Coordinates of C-alpha atoms in Angstrom, one line a residue:
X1029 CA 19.2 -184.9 -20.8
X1030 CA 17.3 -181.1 -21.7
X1031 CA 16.3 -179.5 -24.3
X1032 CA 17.8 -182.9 -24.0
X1033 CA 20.8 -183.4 -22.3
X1034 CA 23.2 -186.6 -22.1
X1035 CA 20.4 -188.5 -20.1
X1036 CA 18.1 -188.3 -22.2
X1037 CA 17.6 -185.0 -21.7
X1038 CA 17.1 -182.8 -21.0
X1039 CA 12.3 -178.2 -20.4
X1040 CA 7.6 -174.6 -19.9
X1041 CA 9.1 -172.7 -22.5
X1042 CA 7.4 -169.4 -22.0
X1043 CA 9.6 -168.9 -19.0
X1044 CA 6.1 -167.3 -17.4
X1045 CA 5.5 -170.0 -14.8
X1046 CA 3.7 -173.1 -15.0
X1047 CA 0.1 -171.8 -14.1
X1048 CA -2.7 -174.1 -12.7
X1049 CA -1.8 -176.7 -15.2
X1050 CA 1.6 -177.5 -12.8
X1051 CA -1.1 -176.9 -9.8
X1052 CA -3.3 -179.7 -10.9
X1053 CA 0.0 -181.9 -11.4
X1054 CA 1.3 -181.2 -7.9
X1055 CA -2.3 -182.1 -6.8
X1056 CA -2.0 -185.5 -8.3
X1057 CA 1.5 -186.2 -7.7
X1058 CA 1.2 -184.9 -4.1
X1059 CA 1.0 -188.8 -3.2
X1060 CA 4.1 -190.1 -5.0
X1061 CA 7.1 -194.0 -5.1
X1062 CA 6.5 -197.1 -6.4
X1063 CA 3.0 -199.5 -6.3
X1064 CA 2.1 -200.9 -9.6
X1065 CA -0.8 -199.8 -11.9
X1066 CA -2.8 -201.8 -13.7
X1067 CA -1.0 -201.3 -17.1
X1068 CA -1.5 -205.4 -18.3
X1069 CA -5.5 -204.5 -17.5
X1070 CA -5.2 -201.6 -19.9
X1071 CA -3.3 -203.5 -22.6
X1072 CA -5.8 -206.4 -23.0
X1073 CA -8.7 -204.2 -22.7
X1074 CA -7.7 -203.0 -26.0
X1075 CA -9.2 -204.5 -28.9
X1076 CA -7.6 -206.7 -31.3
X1077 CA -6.6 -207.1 -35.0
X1078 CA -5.5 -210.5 -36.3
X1079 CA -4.9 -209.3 -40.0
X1080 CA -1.4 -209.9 -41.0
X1081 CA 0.4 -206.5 -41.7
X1082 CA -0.4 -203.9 -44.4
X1083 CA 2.2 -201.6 -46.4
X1084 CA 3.1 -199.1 -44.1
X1085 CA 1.5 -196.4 -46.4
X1086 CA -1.7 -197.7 -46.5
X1087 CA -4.7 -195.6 -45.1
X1088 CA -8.3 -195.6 -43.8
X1089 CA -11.0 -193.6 -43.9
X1090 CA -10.6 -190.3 -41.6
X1091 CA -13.1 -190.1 -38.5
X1092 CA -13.3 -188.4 -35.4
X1093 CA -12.0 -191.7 -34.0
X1094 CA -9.5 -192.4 -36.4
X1095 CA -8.1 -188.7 -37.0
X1096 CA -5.2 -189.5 -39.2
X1097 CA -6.3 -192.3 -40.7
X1098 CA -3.8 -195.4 -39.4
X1099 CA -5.0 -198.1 -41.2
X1100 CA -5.6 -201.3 -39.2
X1101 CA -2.6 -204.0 -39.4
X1102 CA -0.2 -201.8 -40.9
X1103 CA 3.6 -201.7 -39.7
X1104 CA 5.0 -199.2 -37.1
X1105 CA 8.8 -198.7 -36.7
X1106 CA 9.7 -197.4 -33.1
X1107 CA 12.8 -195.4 -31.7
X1108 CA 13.3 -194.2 -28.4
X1109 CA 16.5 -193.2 -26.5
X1110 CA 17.4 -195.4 -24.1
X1111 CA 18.8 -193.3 -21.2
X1112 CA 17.3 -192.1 -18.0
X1113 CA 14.1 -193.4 -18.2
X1114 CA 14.6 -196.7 -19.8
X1115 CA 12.8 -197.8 -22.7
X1116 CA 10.6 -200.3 -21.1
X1117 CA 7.7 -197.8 -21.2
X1118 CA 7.7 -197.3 -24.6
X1119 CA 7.4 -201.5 -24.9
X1120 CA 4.2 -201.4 -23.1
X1121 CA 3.2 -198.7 -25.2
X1122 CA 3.4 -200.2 -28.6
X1123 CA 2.2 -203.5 -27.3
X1124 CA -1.4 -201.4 -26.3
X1125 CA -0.8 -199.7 -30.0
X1126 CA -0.5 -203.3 -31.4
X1127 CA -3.8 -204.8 -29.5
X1128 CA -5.8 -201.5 -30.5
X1129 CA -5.3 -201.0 -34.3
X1130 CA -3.8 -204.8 -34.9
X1131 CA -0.7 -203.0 -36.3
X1132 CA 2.9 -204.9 -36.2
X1133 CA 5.4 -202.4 -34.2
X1134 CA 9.1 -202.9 -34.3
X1135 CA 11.4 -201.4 -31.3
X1136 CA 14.7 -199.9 -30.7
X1137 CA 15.9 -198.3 -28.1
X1138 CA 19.7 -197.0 -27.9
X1139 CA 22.0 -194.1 -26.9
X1140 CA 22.9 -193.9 -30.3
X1141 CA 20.3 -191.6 -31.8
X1142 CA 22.4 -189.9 -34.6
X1143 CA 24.6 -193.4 -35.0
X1144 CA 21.1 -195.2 -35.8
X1145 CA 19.2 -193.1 -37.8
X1146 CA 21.6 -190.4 -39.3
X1147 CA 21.9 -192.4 -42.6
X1148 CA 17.9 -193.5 -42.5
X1149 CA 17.2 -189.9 -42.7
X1150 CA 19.6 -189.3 -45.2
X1151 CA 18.5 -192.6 -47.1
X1152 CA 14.8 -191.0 -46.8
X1153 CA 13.4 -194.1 -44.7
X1154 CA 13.5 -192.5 -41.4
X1155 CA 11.5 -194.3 -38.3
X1156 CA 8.1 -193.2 -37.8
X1157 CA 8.1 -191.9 -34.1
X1158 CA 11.7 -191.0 -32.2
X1159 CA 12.2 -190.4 -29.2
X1160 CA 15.0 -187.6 -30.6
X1161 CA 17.2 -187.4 -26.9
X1162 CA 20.3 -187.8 -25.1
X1163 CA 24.1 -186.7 -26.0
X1164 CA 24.0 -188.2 -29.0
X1165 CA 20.6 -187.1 -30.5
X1166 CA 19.9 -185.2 -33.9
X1167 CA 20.0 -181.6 -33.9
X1168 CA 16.0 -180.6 -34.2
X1169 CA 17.1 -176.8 -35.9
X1170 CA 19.3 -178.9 -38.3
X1171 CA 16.2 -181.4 -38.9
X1172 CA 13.4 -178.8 -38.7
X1173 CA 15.7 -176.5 -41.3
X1174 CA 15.9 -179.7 -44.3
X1175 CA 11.6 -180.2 -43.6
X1176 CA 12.2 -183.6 -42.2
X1177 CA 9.9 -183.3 -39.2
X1178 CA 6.2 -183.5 -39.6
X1179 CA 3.8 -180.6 -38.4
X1180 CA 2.5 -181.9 -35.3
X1181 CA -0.5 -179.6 -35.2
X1182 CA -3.1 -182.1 -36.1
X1183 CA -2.1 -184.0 -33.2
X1184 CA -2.7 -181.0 -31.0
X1185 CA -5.5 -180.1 -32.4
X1186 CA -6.9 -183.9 -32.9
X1187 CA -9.9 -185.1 -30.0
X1188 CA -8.1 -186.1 -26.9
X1189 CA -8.3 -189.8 -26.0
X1190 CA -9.4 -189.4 -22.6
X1191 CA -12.0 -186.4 -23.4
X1192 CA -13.3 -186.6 -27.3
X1193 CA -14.7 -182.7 -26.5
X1194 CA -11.7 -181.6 -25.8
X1195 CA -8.8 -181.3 -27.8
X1196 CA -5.2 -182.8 -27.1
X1197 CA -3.9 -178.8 -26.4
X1198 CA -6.4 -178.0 -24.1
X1199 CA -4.9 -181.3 -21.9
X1200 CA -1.1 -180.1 -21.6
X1201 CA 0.7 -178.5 -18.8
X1202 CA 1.8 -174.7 -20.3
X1203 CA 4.6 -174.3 -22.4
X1204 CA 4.8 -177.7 -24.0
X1205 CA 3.6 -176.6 -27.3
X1206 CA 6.1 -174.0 -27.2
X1207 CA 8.8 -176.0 -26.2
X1208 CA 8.3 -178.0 -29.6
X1209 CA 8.2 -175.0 -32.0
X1210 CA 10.5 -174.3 -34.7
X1211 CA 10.5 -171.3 -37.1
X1212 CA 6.8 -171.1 -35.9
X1213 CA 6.1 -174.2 -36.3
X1214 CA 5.2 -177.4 -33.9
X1215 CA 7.7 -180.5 -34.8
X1216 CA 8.3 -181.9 -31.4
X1217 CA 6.6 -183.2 -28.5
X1218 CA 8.5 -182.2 -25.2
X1219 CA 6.8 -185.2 -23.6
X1220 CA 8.2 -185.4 -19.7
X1221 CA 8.0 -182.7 -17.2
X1222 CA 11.3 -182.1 -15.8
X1223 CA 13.2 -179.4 -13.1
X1224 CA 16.8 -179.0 -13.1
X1225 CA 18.9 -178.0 -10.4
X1226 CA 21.2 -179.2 -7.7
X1227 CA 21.2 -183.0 -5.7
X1228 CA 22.7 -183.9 -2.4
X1229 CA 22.0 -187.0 -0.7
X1230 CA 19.8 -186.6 2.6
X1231 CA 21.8 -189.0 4.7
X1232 CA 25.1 -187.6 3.9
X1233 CA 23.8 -184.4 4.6
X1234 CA 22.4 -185.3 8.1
X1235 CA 25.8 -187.0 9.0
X1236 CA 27.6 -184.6 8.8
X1237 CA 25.3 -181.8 9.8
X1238 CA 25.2 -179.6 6.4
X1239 CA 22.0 -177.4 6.0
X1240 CA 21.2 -177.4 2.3
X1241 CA 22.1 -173.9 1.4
X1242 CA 19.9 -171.0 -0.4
X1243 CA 22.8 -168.6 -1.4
X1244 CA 25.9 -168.8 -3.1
X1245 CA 28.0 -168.1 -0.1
X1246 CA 26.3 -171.0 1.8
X1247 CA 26.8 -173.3 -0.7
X1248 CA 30.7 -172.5 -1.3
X1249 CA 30.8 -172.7 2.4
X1250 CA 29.1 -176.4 2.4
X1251 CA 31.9 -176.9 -0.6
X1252 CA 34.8 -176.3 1.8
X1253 CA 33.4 -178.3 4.8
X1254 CA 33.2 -181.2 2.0
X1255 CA 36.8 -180.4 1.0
X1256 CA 37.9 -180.4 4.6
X1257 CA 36.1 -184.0 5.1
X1258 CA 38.1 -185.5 2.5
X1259 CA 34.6 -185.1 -0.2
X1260 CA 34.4 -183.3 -3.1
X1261 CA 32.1 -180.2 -3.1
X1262 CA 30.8 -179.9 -6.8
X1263 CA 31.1 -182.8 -9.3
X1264 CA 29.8 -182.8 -12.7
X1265 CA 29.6 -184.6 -16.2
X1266 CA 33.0 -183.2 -17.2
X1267 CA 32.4 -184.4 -20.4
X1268 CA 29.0 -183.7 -21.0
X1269 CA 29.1 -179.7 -20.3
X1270 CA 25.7 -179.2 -20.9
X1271 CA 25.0 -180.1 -17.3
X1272 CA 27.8 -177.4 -16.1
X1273 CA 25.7 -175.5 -17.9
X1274 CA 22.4 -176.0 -15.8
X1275 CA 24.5 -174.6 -13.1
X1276 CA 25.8 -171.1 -15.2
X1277 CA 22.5 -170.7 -16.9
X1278 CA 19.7 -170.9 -13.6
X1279 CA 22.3 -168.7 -11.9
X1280 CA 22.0 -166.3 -14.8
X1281 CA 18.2 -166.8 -15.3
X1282 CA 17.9 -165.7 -11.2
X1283 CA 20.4 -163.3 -10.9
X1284 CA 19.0 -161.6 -13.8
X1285 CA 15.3 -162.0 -13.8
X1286 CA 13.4 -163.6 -16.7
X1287 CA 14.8 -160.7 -18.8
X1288 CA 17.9 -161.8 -18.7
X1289 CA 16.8 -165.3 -19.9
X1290 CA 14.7 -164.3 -22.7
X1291 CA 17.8 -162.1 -24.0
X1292 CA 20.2 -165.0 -24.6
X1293 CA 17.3 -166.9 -26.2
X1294 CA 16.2 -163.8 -28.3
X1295 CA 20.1 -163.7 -29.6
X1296 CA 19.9 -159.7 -27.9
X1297 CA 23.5 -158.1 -28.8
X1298 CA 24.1 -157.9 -24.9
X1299 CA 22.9 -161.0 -24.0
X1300 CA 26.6 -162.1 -22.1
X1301 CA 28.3 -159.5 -22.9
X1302 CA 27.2 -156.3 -20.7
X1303 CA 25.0 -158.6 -19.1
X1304 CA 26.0 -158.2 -15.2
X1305 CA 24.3 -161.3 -14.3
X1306 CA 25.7 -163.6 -16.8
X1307 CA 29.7 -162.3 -15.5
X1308 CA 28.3 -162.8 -11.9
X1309 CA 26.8 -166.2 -12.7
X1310 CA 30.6 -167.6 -14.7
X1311 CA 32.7 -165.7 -11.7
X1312 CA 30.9 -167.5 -9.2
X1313 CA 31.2 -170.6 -10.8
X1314 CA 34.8 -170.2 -11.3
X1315 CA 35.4 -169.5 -7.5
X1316 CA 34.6 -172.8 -7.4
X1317 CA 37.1 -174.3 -9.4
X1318 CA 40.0 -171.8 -8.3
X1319 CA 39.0 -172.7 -4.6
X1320 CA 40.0 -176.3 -5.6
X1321 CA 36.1 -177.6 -4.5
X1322 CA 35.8 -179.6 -7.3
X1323 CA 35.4 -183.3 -6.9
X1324 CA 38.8 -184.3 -8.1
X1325 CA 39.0 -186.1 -11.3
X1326 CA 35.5 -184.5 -12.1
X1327 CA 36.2 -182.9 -15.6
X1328 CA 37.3 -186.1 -17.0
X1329 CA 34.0 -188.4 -16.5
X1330 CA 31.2 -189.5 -18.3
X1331 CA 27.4 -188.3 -17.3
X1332 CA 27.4 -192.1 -15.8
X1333 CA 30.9 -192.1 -13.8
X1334 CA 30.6 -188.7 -11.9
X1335 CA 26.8 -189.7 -10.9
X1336 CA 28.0 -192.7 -9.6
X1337 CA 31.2 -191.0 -7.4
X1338 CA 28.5 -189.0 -6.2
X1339 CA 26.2 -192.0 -5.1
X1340 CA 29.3 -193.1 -3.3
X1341 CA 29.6 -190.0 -1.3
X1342 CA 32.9 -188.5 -2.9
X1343 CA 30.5 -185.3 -3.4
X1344 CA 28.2 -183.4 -1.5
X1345 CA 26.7 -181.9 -4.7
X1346 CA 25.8 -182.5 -8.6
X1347 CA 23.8 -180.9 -11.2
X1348 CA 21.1 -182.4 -13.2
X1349 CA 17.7 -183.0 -14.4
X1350 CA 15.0 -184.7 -12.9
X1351 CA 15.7 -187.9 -14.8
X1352 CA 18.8 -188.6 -12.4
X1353 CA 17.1 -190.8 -10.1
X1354 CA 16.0 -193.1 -12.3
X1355 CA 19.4 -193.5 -14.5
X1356 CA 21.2 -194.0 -10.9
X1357 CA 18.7 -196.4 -9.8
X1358 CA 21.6 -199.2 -9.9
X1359 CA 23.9 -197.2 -8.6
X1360 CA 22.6 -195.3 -5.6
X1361 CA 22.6 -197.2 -2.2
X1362 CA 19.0 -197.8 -0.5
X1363 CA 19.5 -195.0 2.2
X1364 CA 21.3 -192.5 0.1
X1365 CA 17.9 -190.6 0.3
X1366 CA 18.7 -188.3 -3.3
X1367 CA 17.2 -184.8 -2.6
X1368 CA 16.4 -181.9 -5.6
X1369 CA 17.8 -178.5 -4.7
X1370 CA 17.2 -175.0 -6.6
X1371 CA 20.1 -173.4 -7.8
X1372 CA 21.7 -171.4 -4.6
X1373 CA 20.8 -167.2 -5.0
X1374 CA 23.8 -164.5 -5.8
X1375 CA 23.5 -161.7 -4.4
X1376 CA 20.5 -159.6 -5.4
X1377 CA 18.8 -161.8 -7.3
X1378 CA 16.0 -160.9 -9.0
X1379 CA 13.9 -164.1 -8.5
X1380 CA 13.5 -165.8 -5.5
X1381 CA 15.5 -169.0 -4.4
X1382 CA 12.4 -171.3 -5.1
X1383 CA 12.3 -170.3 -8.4
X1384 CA 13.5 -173.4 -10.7
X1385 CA 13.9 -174.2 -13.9
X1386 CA 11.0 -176.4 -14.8
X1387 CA 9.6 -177.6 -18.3
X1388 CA 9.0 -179.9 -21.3
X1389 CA 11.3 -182.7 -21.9
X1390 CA 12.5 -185.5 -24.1
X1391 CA 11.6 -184.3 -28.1
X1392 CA 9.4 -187.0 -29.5
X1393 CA 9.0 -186.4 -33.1
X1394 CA 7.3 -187.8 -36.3
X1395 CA 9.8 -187.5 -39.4
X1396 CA 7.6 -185.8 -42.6
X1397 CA 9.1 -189.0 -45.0
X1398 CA 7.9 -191.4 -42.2
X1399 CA 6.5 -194.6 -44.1
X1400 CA 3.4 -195.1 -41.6
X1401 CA 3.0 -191.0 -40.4
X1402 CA -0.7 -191.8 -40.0
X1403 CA 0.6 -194.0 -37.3
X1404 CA 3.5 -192.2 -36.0
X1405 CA 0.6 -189.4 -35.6
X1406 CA -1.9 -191.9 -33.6
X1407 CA 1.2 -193.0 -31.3
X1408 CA 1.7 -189.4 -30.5
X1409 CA -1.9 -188.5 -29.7
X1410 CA -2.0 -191.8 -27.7
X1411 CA 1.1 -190.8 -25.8
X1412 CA -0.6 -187.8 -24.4
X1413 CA -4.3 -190.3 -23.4
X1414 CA -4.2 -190.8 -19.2
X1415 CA -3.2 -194.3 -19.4
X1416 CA -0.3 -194.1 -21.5
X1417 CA 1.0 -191.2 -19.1
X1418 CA 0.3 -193.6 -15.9
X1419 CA 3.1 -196.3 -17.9
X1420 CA 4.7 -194.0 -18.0
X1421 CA 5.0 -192.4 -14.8
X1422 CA 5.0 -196.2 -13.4
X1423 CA 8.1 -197.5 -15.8
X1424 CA 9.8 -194.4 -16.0
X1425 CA 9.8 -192.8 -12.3
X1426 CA 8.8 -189.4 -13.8
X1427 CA 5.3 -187.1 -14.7
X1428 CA 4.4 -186.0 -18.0
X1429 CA 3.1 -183.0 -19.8
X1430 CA -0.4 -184.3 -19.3
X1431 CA -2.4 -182.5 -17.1
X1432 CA -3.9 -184.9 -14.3
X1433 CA -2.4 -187.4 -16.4
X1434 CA -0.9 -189.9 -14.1
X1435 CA -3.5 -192.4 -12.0
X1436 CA -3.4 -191.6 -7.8
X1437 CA -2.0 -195.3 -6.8
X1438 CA 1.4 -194.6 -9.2
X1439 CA 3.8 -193.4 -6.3
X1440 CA 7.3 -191.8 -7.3
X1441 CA 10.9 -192.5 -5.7
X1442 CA 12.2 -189.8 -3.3
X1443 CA 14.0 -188.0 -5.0
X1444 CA 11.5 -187.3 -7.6
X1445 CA 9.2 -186.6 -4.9
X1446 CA 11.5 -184.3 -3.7
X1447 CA 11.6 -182.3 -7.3
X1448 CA 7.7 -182.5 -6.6
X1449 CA 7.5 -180.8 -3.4
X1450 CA 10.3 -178.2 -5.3
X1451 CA 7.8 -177.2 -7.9
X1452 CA 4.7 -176.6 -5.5
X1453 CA 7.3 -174.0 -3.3
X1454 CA 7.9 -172.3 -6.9
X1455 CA 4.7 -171.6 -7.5
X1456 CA 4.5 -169.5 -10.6
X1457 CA 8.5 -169.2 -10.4
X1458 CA 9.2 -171.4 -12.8
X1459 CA 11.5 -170.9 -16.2
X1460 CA 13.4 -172.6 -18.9
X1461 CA 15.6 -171.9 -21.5
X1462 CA 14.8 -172.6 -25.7
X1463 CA 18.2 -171.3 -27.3
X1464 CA 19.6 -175.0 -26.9
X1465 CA 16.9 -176.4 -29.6
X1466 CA 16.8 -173.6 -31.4
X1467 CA 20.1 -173.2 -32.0
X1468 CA 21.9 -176.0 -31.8
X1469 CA 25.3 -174.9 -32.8
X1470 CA 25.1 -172.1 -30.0
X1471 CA 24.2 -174.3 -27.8
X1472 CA 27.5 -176.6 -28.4
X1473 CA 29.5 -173.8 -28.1
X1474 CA 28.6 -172.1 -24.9
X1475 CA 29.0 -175.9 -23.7
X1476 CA 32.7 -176.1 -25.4
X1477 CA 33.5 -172.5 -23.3
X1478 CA 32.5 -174.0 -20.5
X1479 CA 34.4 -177.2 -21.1
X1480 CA 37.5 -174.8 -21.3
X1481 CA 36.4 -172.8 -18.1
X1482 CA 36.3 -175.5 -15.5
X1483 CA 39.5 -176.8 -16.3
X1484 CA 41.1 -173.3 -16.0
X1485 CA 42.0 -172.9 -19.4
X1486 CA 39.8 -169.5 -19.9
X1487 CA 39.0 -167.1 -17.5
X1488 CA 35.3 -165.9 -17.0
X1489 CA 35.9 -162.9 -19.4
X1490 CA 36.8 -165.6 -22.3
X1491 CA 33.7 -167.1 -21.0
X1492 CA 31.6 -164.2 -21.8
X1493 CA 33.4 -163.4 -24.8
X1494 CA 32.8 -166.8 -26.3
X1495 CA 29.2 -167.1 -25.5
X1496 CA 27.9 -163.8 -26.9
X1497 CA 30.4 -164.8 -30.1
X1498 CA 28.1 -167.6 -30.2
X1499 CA 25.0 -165.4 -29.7
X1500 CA 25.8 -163.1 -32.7
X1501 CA 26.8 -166.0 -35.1
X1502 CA 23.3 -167.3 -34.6
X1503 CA 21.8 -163.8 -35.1
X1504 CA 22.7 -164.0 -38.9
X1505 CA 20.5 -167.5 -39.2
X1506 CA 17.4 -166.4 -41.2
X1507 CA 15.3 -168.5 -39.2
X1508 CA 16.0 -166.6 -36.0
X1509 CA 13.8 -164.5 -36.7
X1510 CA 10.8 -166.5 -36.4
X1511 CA 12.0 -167.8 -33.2
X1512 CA 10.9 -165.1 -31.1
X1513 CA 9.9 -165.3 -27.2
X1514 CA 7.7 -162.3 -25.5

C-alpha cells in the first residue's frame, strides 16, 4: 500500500503518462507467471570478502566503481516492510550485497515500520536502508521536514550497474524521481511499478454471466445483480480508508482530467470544493452505500479480512493496488482467476476509461544519521542493477521502476498479468497522485472523511467540505511551496 498504502503500499508522479519507458516494460513483461531465474547463479558469482566486519563508519577510497565509498566488511542494518510483497527478496538481496563487498547485513522485516524504528530515529541510530511502507510506515513529509533522510541524488546520478556509461536516471521508468521528491529534493526511491484500480475474479464473473463494466452505471448495475445473488457488490478495507480512497480519487482524476488532479496536489483553493468532479466522484460513491451494495460487514475489516471475503466470492468487486495478488496468494483459490479493472467512467469524463492510475511504489530510503550511508547508498544503486530487479520480480510477483529491468524467463501470476495487459491499453493515459506523501496529515484526513462517509455518518457535501478543509490547512505549510507539479 501507495504512496504506500496498508499493503505495503501503495505510484509516475508527473501524471503525464508513462512514455516509452512503460513501452519498453510492457515489451518485456509481455511474457509474464512464475519459472525461476537463476538468482543462486547471480549470488555466487559475486565475489567474496572473508574479513571479519569493520565499524560501520568506516570508508574507502571513492571510484567510479565504488561511488560512495562502502568500505569492504563493514556492517549493514536492513529494514523492509513486510506486506504484499514479502520480504524474501530483500534476503536474497543482501546475501548478493554480503558476497560482493564481504559486508555483514542484518535483516528485519515487519509491519511495524513506525513501532520499530520510531525511537531509533529519535535515538539518532536509525537503520541504513528502509523499506518506509505499509499502514504503519513513517510519515516521509514529517521525516524529510526534521533532515533525517539522505539526498539520494548521488545515487541517481551514480554509473548504473548494468551500463557504467549511463547513469542510474537515465535507467528509470518516468516519474520515479519525482515520486521521491520533497521540498525539491530526492529522499526516496519509489522502487515497484504499480496500478491501482478495481479486481473481480474471472471465474465468478463467467458464472454468473457479468461483463466487467466501463461506466459507473454498469458497474452499479453489476453491484445489484451481486446483491440479488446473495454477494456483495463493493467490499473494501473498512479500516484502512486509503484504499476507499483509490476508488474517490481515480474517479475524480477521470472525471476531471489531469487538471483536476494536479489541483488537489497543488493545494488550489477549489480543489474539492467547486470542483464538479470531485462532488460527482463522492456522490457516486455514496449511491453505493445508500443502495445498500456494500459487502455487508465491509467497513469493519482489516486490509487482510475484506481481501479474503472477496477471495471467497462474498464480492464481485474490491479496490486495490497491484500488490494484491501477491498478499492474497494464501488466500485466493487456484481458479479464482484475479482480474485488474480501471476505475468505471462518470459521465463525461474527461479521460478515457483505459486511463489508470499507474506509478512508483514502495519508498525505500537512506536515513541522513545512517551509521553505514556509504552502504545504504550502494544497496540503493544495486537495487536499481537488472539482476536485483529480476529477484525481485521473481520473489515478489511484481515489476520495478527499472527500465527492461526484469530477465524474459521471470513470468508473473494472472492477475498481475492482467494489470500488464491494463497498462499497454493506457497507453500514455496514465496518472498518479503525490499529495499523500507530501502531505501526510492531508492525506489522513481525506481518509478519516471517507471513513465517516461509507458508514453514512456524513453526506457527500461533508465530504467535500472536509477535504478542501484539509487542502487549505496544508496551504499554510511553508514547504508547500516548493512542492509544486506543472
Amino acid at each position: 500500500m501507495g504512496s504506500t498504502s496498508a499493503h505495503g503500499e501503495t505510484s509516475t508522479g508527473t501524471g503525464s503518462g508513462a512514455g516509452p519507458g512503460r513501452r519498453d516494460l510492457i515489451k518485456r513483461s509481455a511474457a509474464l507467471g512464475l519459472i525461476s531465474v537463476p538468482t543462486m547463479s547471480f549470488l555466487t558469482a559475486c565475489a567474496s570478502g572473508g574479513d571479519a566486519p569493520k565499524a560501520a563508519g568506516a570508508k574507502a577510497a571513492v571510484t567510479k566503481e565504488n561511488p560512495f565509498g562502502l568500505a569492504k566488511g563493514t556492517k549493514l542494518d536492513v529494514v523492509v516492510f513486510k506486506g504484499g510483497f514479502g520480504d524474501d527478496y530483500a534476503k536474497a538481496w543482501e546475501a548478493a550485497f554480503d558476497k560482493k563487498w564481504g559486508t555483514s547485513s542484518t535483516h528485519l522485516g515487519t509491519p511495524e515500520i513506525t513501532g520499530k524504528l520510531q525511537t531509533r530515529f529519535n535515538g539518532g541510530n536509525p537503520p541504513d536502508v528502509v523499506d518506509n511502507s505499509g499502514a504503519q510506515r513513517i510519515k516521509l513529509d514529517v521525516l524529510a521536514k526534521s533532515n533525517q533522510l539522505a539526498d539520494l541524488t548521488p545515487v541517481l546520478d551514480a554509473p548504473s550497474l548494468d551500463d557504467p556509461n549511463k547513469k542510474v536516471r537515465d535507467l528509470l521508468i518516468p516519474g520515479t524521481v519525482e515520486q521521491g521528491m520533497q521540498g525539491g529534493k530526492c529522499v526516496s526511491l519509489n522502487y515497484v511499478y504499480t496500478v491501482y484500480g478495481l479486481w473481480y475474479s474471472g471465474k465468478l464473473f463467467k458464472e454468473k454471466g457479468w461483463t466487467p463494466p466501463k461506466t459507473w452505471d454498469e458497474f452499479l448495475d453489476v453491484c445489484t445483480k451481486a446483491k440479488e445473488a446473495g454477494i456483495g457488490g463493493l467490499a473494501h478495507q473498512g479500516k484502512f480508508p486509503y484504499y476507499i480512497n483509490v476508488v474517490i480519487m481515480d474517479l475524480i482524476a477521470k472525471k476531471g482530467g489531469l487538471d483536476a488532479m494536479k489541483a488537489i496536489d497543488n493545494l488550489e483553493p477549489n480543489a474539492f470544493e467547486g470542483s464538479a468532479a470531485a462532488l460527482a466522484a463522492v456522490e457516486a460513491l455514496y449511491e453505493v452505500v445508500e443502495k445498500g451494495l456494500l459487502m455487508p460487514g465491509t467497513n469493519g475489516l482489516t486490509h487482510t479480512e475484506s481481501q479474503t471475503a472477496w477471495n471467497q466470492y462474498k464480492a464481485a468487486f474490491i479496490p486495490s493496488g497491484s500488490w494484491l495478488e501477491n498478499e492474497q496468494i494464501k488466500q485466493t483459490p487456484d481458479d479464482f482467476d484475479m482480474r485488474f479493472l480501471p476505475m468505471p467512467l462518470l459521465p463525461d469524463s474527461a479521460l478515457p476509461f483505459e486511463a489508470i492510475r499507474a506509478g512508483a511504489g514502495e519508498p525505500f530510503i537512506v536515513p541522513e544519521q545512517a551509521a553505514n550511508k556509504p552502504g545504504g547508498l550502494e544497496f540503493i544503486r544495486s537495487m536499481l542493477s537488472r539482476e536485483w530487479s529480476t529477484i525481485f520480480a521473481q520473489q515478489a510477483n511484481s515489476l520495478t521502476v527499472v527500465k527492461d529491468g526484469v530477465d524474459p524467463g521471470v513470468k508473473l501470476r494472472p492477475g498481475t498479468q492482467s494489470a500488464v495487459a491494463a497498462l499497454k491499453e493506457a497507453g500514455t493515459n496514465t496518472f498518479n497522485y503525490l499529495y499523500p506523501d507530501w502531505y501526510s496529515e492531508m492525506d489522513t484526513a481525506i481518509q478519516d472523511a471517507s471513513n465517516e462517509l461509507m458508514a453514512k455518518r456524513i453526506q457527500p457535501k461533508e465530504w467535500i467540505k472536509r477535504a478542501q478543509a484539509a487542502v487549505n490547512k496544508a496551504a499554510q505549510d511553508p514547504n508547500a511551496k516548493n512542492n509544486r507539479r506543472s
